[in-house]
Coordinates of C-alpha atoms and ligand atoms in Angstrom, one line a residue:
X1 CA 16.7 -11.9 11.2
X2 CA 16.5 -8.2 12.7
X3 CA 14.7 -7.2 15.8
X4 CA 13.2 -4.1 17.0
X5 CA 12.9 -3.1 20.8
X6 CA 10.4 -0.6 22.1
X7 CA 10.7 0.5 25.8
X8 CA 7.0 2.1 26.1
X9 CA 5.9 5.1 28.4
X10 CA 7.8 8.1 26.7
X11 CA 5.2 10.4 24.9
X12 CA 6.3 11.3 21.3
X13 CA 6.9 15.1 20.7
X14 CA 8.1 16.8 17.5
X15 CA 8.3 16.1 13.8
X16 CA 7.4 12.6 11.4
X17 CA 8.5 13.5 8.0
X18 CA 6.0 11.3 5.6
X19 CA 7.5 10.0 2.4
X20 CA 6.3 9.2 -0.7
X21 CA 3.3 6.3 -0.8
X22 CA 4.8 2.3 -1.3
X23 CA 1.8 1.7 -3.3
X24 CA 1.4 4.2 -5.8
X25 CA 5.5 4.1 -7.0
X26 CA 4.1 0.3 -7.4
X27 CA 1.7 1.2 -9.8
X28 CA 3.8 3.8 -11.3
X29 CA 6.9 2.2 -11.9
X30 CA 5.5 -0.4 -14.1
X31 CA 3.8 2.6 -16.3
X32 CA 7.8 3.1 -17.8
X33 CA 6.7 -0.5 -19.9
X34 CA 4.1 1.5 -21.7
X35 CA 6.6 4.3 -23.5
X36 CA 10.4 3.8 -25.3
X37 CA 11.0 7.3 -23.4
X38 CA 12.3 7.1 -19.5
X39 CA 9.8 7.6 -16.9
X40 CA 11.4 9.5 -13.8
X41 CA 9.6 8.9 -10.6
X42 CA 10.8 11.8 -8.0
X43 CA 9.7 11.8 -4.2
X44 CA 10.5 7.6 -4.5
X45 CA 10.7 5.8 -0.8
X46 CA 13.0 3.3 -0.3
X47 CA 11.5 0.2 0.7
X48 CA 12.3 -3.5 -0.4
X49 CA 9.2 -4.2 -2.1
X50 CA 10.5 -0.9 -4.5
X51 CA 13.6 -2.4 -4.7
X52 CA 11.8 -5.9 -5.9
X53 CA 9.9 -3.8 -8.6
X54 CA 13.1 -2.4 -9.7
X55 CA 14.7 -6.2 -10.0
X56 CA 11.8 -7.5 -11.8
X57 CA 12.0 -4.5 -14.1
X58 CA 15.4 -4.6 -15.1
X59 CA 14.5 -8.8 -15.4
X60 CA 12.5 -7.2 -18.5
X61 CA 14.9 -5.6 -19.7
X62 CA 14.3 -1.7 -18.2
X63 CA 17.3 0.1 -17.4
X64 CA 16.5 1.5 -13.8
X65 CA 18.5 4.3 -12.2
X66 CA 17.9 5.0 -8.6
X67 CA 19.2 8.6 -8.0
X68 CA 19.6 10.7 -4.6
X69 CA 20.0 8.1 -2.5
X70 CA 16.6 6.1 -4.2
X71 CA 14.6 9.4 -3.6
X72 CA 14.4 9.7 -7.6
X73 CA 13.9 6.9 -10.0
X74 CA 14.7 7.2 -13.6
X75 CA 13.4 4.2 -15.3
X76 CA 13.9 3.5 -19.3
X77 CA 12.3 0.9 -21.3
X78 CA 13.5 1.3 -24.8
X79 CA 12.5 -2.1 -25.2
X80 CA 11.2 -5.0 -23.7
X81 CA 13.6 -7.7 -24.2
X82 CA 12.2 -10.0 -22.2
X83 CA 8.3 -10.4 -21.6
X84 CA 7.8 -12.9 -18.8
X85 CA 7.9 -12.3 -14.9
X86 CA 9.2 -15.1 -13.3
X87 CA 7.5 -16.9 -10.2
X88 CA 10.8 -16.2 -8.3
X89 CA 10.3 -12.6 -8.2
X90 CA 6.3 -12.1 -8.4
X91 CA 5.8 -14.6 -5.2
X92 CA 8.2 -12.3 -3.3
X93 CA 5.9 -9.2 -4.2
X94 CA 2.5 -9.2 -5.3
X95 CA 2.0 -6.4 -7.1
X96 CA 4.2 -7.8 -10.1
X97 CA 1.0 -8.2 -11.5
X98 CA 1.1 -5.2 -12.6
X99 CA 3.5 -5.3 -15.4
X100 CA 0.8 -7.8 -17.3
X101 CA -1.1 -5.0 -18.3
X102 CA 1.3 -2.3 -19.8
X103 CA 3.1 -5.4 -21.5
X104 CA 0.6 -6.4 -23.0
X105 CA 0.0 -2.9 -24.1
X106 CA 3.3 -2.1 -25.5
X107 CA 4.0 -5.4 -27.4
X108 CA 0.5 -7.6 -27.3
X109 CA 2.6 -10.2 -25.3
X110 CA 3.4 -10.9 -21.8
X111 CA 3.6 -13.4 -19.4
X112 CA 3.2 -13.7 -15.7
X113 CA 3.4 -15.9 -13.4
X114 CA 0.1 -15.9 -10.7
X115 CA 0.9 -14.3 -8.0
X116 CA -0.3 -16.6 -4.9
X117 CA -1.9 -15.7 -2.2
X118 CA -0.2 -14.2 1.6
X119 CA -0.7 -14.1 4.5
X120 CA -3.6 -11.7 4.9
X121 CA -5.7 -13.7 2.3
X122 CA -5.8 -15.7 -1.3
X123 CA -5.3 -12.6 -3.7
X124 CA -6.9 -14.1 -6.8
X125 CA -6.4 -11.9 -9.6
X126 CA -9.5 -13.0 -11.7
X127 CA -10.8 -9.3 -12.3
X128 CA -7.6 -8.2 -13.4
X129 CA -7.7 -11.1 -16.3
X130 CA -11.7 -10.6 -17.2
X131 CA -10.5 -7.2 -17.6
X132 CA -7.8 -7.9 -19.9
X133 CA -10.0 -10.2 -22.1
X134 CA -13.1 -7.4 -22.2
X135 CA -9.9 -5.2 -24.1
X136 CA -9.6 -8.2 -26.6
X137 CA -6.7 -10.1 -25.1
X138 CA -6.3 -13.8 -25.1
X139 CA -5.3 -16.0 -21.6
X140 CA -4.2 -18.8 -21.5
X141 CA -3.5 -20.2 -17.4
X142 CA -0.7 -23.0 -17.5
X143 CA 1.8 -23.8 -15.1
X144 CA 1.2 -21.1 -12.7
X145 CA 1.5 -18.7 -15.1
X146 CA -1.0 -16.6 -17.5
X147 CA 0.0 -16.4 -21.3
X148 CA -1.2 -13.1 -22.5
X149 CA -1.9 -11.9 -26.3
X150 CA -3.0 -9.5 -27.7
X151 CA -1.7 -9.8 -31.5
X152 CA -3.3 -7.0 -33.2
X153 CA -3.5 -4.8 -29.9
X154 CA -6.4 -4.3 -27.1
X155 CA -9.5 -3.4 -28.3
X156 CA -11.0 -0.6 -26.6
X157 CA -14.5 -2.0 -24.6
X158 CA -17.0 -0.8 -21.6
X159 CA -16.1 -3.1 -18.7
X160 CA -17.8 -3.0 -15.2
X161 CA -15.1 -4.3 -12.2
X162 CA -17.4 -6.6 -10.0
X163 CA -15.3 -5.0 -7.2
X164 CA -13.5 -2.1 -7.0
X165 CA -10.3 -3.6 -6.9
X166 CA -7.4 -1.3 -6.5
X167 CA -4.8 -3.5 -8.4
X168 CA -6.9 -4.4 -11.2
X169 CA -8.2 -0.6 -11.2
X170 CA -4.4 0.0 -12.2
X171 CA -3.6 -2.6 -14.6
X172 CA -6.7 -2.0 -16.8
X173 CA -6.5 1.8 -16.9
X174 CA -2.6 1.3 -18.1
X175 CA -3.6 -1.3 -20.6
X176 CA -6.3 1.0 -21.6
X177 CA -4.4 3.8 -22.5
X178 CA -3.0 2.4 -25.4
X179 CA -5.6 0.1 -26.8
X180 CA -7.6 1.2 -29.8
X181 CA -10.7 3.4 -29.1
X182 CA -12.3 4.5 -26.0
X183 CA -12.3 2.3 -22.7
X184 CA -14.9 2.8 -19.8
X185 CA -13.7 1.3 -16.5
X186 CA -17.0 1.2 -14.0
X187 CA -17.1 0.6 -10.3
X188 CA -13.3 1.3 -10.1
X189 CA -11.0 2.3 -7.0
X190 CA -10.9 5.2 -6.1
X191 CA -8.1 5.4 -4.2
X192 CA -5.5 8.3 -3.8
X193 CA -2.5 6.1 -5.5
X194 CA -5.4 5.8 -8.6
X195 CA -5.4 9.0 -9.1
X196 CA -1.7 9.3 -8.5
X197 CA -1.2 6.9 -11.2
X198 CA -3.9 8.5 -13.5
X199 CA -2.4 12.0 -13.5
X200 CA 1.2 10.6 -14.4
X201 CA -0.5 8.3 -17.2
X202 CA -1.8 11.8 -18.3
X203 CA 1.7 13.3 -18.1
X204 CA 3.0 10.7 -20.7
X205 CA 0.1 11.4 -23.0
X206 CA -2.3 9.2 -22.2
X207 CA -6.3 10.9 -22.1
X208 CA -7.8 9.8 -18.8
X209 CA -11.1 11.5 -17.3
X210 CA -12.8 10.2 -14.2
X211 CA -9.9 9.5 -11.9
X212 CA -11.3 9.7 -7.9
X213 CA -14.8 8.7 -9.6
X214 CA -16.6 5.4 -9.9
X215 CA -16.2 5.8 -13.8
X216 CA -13.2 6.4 -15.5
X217 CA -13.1 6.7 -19.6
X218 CA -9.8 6.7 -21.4
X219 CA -9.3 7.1 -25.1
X220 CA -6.5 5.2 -26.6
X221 CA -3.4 6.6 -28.2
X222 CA -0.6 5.4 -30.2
X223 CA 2.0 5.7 -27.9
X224 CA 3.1 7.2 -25.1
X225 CA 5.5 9.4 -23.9
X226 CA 8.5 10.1 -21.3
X227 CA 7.8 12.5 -18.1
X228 CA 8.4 13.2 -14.4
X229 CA 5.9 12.6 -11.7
X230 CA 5.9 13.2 -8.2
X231 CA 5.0 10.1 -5.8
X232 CA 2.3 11.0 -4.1
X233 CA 2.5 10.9 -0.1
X234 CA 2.3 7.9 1.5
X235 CA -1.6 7.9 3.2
X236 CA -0.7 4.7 5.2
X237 CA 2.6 5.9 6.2
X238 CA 0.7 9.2 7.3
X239 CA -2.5 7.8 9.4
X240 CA 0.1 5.0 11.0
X241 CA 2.1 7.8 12.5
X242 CA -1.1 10.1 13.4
X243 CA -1.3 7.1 15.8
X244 CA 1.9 7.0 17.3
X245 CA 1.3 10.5 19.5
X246 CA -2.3 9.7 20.1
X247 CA -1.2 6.3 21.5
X248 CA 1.5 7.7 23.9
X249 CA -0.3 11.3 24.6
X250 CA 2.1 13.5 23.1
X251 CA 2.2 15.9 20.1
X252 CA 3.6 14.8 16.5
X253 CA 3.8 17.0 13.5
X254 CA 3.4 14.8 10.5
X255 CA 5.2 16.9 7.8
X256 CA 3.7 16.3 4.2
X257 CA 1.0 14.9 5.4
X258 CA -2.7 16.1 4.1
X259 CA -6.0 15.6 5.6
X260 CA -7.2 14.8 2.2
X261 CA -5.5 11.7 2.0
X262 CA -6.8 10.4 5.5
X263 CA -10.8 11.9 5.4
X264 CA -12.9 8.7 7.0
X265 CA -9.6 7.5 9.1
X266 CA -9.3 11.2 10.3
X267 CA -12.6 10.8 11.5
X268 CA -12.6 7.9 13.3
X269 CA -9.4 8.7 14.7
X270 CA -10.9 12.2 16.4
X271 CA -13.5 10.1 17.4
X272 CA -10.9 8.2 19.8
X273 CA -9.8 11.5 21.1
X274 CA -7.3 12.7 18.7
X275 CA -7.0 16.9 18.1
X276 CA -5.5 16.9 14.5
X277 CA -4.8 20.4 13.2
X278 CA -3.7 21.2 9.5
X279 CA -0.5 23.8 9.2
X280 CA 1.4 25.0 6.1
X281 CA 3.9 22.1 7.0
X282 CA 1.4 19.3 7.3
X283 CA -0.7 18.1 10.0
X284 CA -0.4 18.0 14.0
X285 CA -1.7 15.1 15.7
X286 CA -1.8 15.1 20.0
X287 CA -4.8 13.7 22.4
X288 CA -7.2 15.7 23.9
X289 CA -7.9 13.5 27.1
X290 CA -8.0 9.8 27.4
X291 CA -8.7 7.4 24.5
X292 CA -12.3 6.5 23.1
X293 CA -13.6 3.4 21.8
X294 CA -14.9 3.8 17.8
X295 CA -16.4 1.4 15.8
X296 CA -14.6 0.6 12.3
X297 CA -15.5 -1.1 9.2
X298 CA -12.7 -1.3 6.5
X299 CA -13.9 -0.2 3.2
X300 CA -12.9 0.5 -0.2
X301 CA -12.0 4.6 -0.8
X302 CA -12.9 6.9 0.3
X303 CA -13.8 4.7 3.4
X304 CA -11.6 3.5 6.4
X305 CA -8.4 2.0 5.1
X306 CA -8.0 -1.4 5.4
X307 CA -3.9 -1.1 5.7
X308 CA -4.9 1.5 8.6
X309 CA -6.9 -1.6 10.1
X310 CA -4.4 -3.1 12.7
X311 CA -3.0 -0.1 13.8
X312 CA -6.3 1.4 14.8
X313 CA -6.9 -1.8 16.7
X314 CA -3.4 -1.3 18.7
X315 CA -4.9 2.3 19.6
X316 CA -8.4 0.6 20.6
X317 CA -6.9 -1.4 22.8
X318 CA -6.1 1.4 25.5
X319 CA -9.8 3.0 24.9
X320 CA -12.1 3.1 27.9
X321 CA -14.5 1.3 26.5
X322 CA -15.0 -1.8 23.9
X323 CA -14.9 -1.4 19.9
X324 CA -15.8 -3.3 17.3
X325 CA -13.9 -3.7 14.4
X326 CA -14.9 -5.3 10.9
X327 CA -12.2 -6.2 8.2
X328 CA -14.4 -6.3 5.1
X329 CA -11.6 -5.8 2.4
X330 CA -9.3 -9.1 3.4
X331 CA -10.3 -12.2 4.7
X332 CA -7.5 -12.5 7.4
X333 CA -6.4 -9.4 8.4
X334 CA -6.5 -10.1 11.8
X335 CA -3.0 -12.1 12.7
X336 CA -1.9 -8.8 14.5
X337 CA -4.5 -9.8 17.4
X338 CA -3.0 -12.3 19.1
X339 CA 0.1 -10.8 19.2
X340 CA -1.9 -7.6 21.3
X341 CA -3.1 -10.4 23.5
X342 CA 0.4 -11.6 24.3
X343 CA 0.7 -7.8 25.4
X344 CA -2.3 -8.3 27.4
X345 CA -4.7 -7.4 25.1
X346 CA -8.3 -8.1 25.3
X347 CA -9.8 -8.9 22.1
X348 CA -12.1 -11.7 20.7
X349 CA -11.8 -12.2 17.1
X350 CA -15.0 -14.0 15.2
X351 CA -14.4 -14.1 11.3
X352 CA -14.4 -10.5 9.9
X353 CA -15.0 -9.1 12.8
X354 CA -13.0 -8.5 16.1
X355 CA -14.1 -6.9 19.6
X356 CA -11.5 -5.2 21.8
X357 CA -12.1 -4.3 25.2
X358 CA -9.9 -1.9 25.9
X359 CA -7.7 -2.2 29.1
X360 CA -5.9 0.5 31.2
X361 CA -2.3 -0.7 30.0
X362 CA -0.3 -3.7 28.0
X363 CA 2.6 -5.5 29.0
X364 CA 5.7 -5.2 26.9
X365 CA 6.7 -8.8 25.3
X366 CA 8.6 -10.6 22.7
X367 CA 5.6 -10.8 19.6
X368 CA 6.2 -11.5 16.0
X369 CA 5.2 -9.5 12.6
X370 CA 2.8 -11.5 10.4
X371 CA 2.8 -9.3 8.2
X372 CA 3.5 -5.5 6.5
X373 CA 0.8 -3.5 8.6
X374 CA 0.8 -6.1 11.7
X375 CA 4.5 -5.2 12.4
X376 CA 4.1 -1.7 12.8
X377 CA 1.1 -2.2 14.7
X378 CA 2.7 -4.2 16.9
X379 CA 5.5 -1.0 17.5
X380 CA 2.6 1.3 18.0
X381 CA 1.7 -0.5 21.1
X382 CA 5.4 -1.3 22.3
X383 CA 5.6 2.6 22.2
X384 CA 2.6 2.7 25.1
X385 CA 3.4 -0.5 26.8
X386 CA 4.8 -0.8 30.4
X387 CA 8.1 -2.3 29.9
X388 CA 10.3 -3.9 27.0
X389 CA 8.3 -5.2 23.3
X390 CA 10.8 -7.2 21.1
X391 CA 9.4 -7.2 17.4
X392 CA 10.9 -9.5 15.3
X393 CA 10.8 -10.9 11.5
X394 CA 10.7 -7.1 11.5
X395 CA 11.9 -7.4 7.5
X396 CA 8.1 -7.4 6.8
X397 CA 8.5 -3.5 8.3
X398 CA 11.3 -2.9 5.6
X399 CA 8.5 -3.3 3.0
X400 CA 6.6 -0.5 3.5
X401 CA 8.2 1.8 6.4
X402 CA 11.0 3.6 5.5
X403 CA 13.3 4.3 8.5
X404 CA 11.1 3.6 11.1
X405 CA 13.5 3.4 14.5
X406 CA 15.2 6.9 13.5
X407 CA 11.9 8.9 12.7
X408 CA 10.4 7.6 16.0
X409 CA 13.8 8.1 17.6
X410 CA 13.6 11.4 16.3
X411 CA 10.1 11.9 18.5
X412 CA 12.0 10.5 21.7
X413 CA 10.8 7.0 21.4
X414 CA 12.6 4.1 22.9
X415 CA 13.4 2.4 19.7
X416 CA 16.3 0.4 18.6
X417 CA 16.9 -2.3 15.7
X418 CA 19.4 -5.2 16.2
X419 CA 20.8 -7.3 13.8
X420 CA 20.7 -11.2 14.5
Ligands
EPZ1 C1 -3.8 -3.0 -2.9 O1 -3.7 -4.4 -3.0 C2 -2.7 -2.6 -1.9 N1 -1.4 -3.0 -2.4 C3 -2.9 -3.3 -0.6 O2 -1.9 -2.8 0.3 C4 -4.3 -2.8 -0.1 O3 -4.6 -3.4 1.2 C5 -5.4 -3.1 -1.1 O4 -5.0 -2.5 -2.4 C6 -6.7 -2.6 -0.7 O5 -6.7 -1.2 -0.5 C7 -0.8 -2.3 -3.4 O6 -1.3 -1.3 -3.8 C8 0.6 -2.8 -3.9 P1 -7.4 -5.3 -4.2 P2 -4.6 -5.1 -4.1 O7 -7.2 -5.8 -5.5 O8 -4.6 -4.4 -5.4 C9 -10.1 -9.1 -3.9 C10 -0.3 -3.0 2.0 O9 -0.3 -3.3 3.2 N2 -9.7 -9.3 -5.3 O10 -8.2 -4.0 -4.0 O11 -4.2 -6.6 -4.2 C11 -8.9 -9.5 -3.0 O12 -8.8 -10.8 -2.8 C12 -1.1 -3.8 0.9 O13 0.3 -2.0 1.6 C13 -10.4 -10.3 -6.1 O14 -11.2 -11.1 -5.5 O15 -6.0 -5.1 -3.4 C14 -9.2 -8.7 -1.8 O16 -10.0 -9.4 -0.9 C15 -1.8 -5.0 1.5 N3 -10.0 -10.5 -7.4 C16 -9.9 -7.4 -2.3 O17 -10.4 -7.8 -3.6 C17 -9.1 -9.6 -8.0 O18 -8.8 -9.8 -9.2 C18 -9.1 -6.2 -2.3 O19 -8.0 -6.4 -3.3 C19 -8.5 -8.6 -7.2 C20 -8.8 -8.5 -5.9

């Protein structure tokens, strides 16, 4: 397994370049299951949970085309040939969920196997199913798998999420768009990658209105139709690097990136001490004088990301002060914590909540990446430690950050990857 080694101290100056968001092409790439016409995906990132969609895709029977290097996906689905998603890929990748709805859209059959939980919590997927079965479809759960039909199509209905799940935001509004008559979708996400997904849905012909909202309404059609869409940037991508100059005291210019995209994390992050400007090329992050402590609750959009979570906690860890942080989205989305405490950290975890006295400087040491967001946080701090940080199972990075040691390189870090 790969390692990464940080030598802290070196303030980042210069440019980040922020590439398209892991978790709307998630969303989006399944969406090529609900037309025979190819569905081509520009502004792409190349990460290994996209490279898992693509293989459970093509396991379907898609023909997937990954063009300039991965930046452009051109995905065709003339037909499904094969309608169930094995365990073998979906445990490796969550979000394969998201094929149950459009499949059962297209063809009124699919099956998938449950997901499982990881490591940050137990992932049920029980609103995306009473979703599906308010649209008229029939589940059966056997052997770790749910048997989906829908014979003589969805049906569409009014149906009220009990929480404003992101994933099952997305599979009911792609299952939607094809079901017969009008759908209404209340208390759904809001996220940026929702609307990202809504406005390429709308692209292929599908009538969507609400998007960003609390309520979205869709009226069915027959079918849909090919198009091109632009990922939208990655959000997570763009507030973890906002960090990095803040963290060390220099001055980063994340390029793409939108203040938009980042509103309640923006916030909070000035609120530690951050200057953020926006240019025509994206936004410039540096610190104005030391580091403040700031309360945070995670929240569903448009409040403080929970994926943004750890890596505000490596930051809050070098405050002058103590902060309080409350993880209200996951129910263990704290495993980063001890890991900061082998760094000489100072933070009590109780539940949801954790309480970080911040200390004048950490240590560099050997931790280990629990998970996607945990790893990087865990590079944020190596980049301000005194001394040497050795990250490793650092192939939870390759899921989500694309190119991580050359666009901190690029900023002068101390960063280097080696192979075991
Ligand atoms: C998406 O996961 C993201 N993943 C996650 O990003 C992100 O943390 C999460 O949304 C919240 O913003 C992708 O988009 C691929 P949820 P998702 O359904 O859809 C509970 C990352 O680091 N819930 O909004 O799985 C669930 O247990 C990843 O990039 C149910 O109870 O998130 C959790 O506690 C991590 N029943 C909460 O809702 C359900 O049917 C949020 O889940 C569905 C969810």
């Amino acid at each position: 397994m790969d390692r990464i080694i940080v030598n802290g101290g070196t303030p980042l100056n210069g440019q980040i370049p922020i590439s398209g968001a892991k978790n709307a092409c998630l969303t989006l790439m399944p969406a090529a299951l609900l037309s025979e016409e190819p569905l081509t995906l520009t502004n792409a990132p190349r990460l290994s949970d996209i490279r898992t969609m693509t293989e459970l895709l093509e396991s379907l029977g898609c023909e997937v085309a990954a063009l300039q290097d991965g930046r452009v996906l051109v995905i065709g689905t003339e037909k499904i040939s094969n309608h169930t998603a094995d365990y073998d890929i979906v445990r490796k990748m969550r979000a394969s969920i998201l094929v149950l709805g459009p499949m059962l859209a297209r063809d009124g059959h699919a099956v998938v196997s449950l997901p499982g939980g990881c490591a940050i919590g137990a992932r049920p997927v029980d609103i995306h199913l009473s979703g599906l079965e308010a649209l008229g479809a029939d589940l059966d759960l056997r052997d770790g798998y749910v048997h989906a039909k829908a014979p003589k199509g969805l049906i569409g209905a009014t149906y009220e999420l009990p929480f404003a799940s992101v994933g099952a935001t997305e599979n009911l509004l792609m299952a939607a768009t094809l079901a017969k008559g009008t759908t209404v979708l209340k208390n759904v996400a809001r996220e940026p990658e929702i609307v990202d997904l809504a406005e390429c849905l709308r692209a292929m012909g599908a009538q969507i209105e609400g998007e960003g909202t609390p309520t979205m309404t869709v009226e069915g059609v027959d079918r849909l139709h090919g198009a091109t869409h632009q990922v939208v940037t990655d959000r997570i991508e763009l507030g973890t690097y906002m960090i990095a100059p803040v963290i060390t005291g220099g001055e980063v210019e994340l390029l793409g990136g939108r203040r938009d995209l980042v509103g309640a994390f923006s916030d909070k992050l000035e609120a530690a001490g951050a200057v953020i400007t926006e240019t025509p090329n994206g936004l410039v992050v540096s610190r104005k004088n030391g580091i403040k402590p700031v309360d945070v609750t995670t929240e569903v959009h448009p409040g403080f990301p929970t994926d943004l979570q750890a890596q505000m906690m490596a930051l809050l860890c070098f405050a002058d002060g103590t902060s309080v942080l409350e993880e209200k989205i996951f129910e263990n989305r704290f495993m980063h914590a001890p890991e900061l405490m082998r760094m000489g950290a100072d933070i009590e975890v109780h539940g949801g909540h954790a309480t970080v006295n911040g200390v004048k400087s950490l240590k560099g040491a050997p931790v280990m990446a629990t998970d996607l967001r945990a790893s990087i946080s865990l590079i944020l701090a190596g980049l301000a430690a005194e001394g040497e940080t050795v990250v490793s199972r650092v192939y939870h990075l390759d899921r989500g950050y694309e190119h991580v040691v050359r666009k901190l390189s690029a900023c002068g870090a101390k960063i280097e990857r080696i192979s075991e």
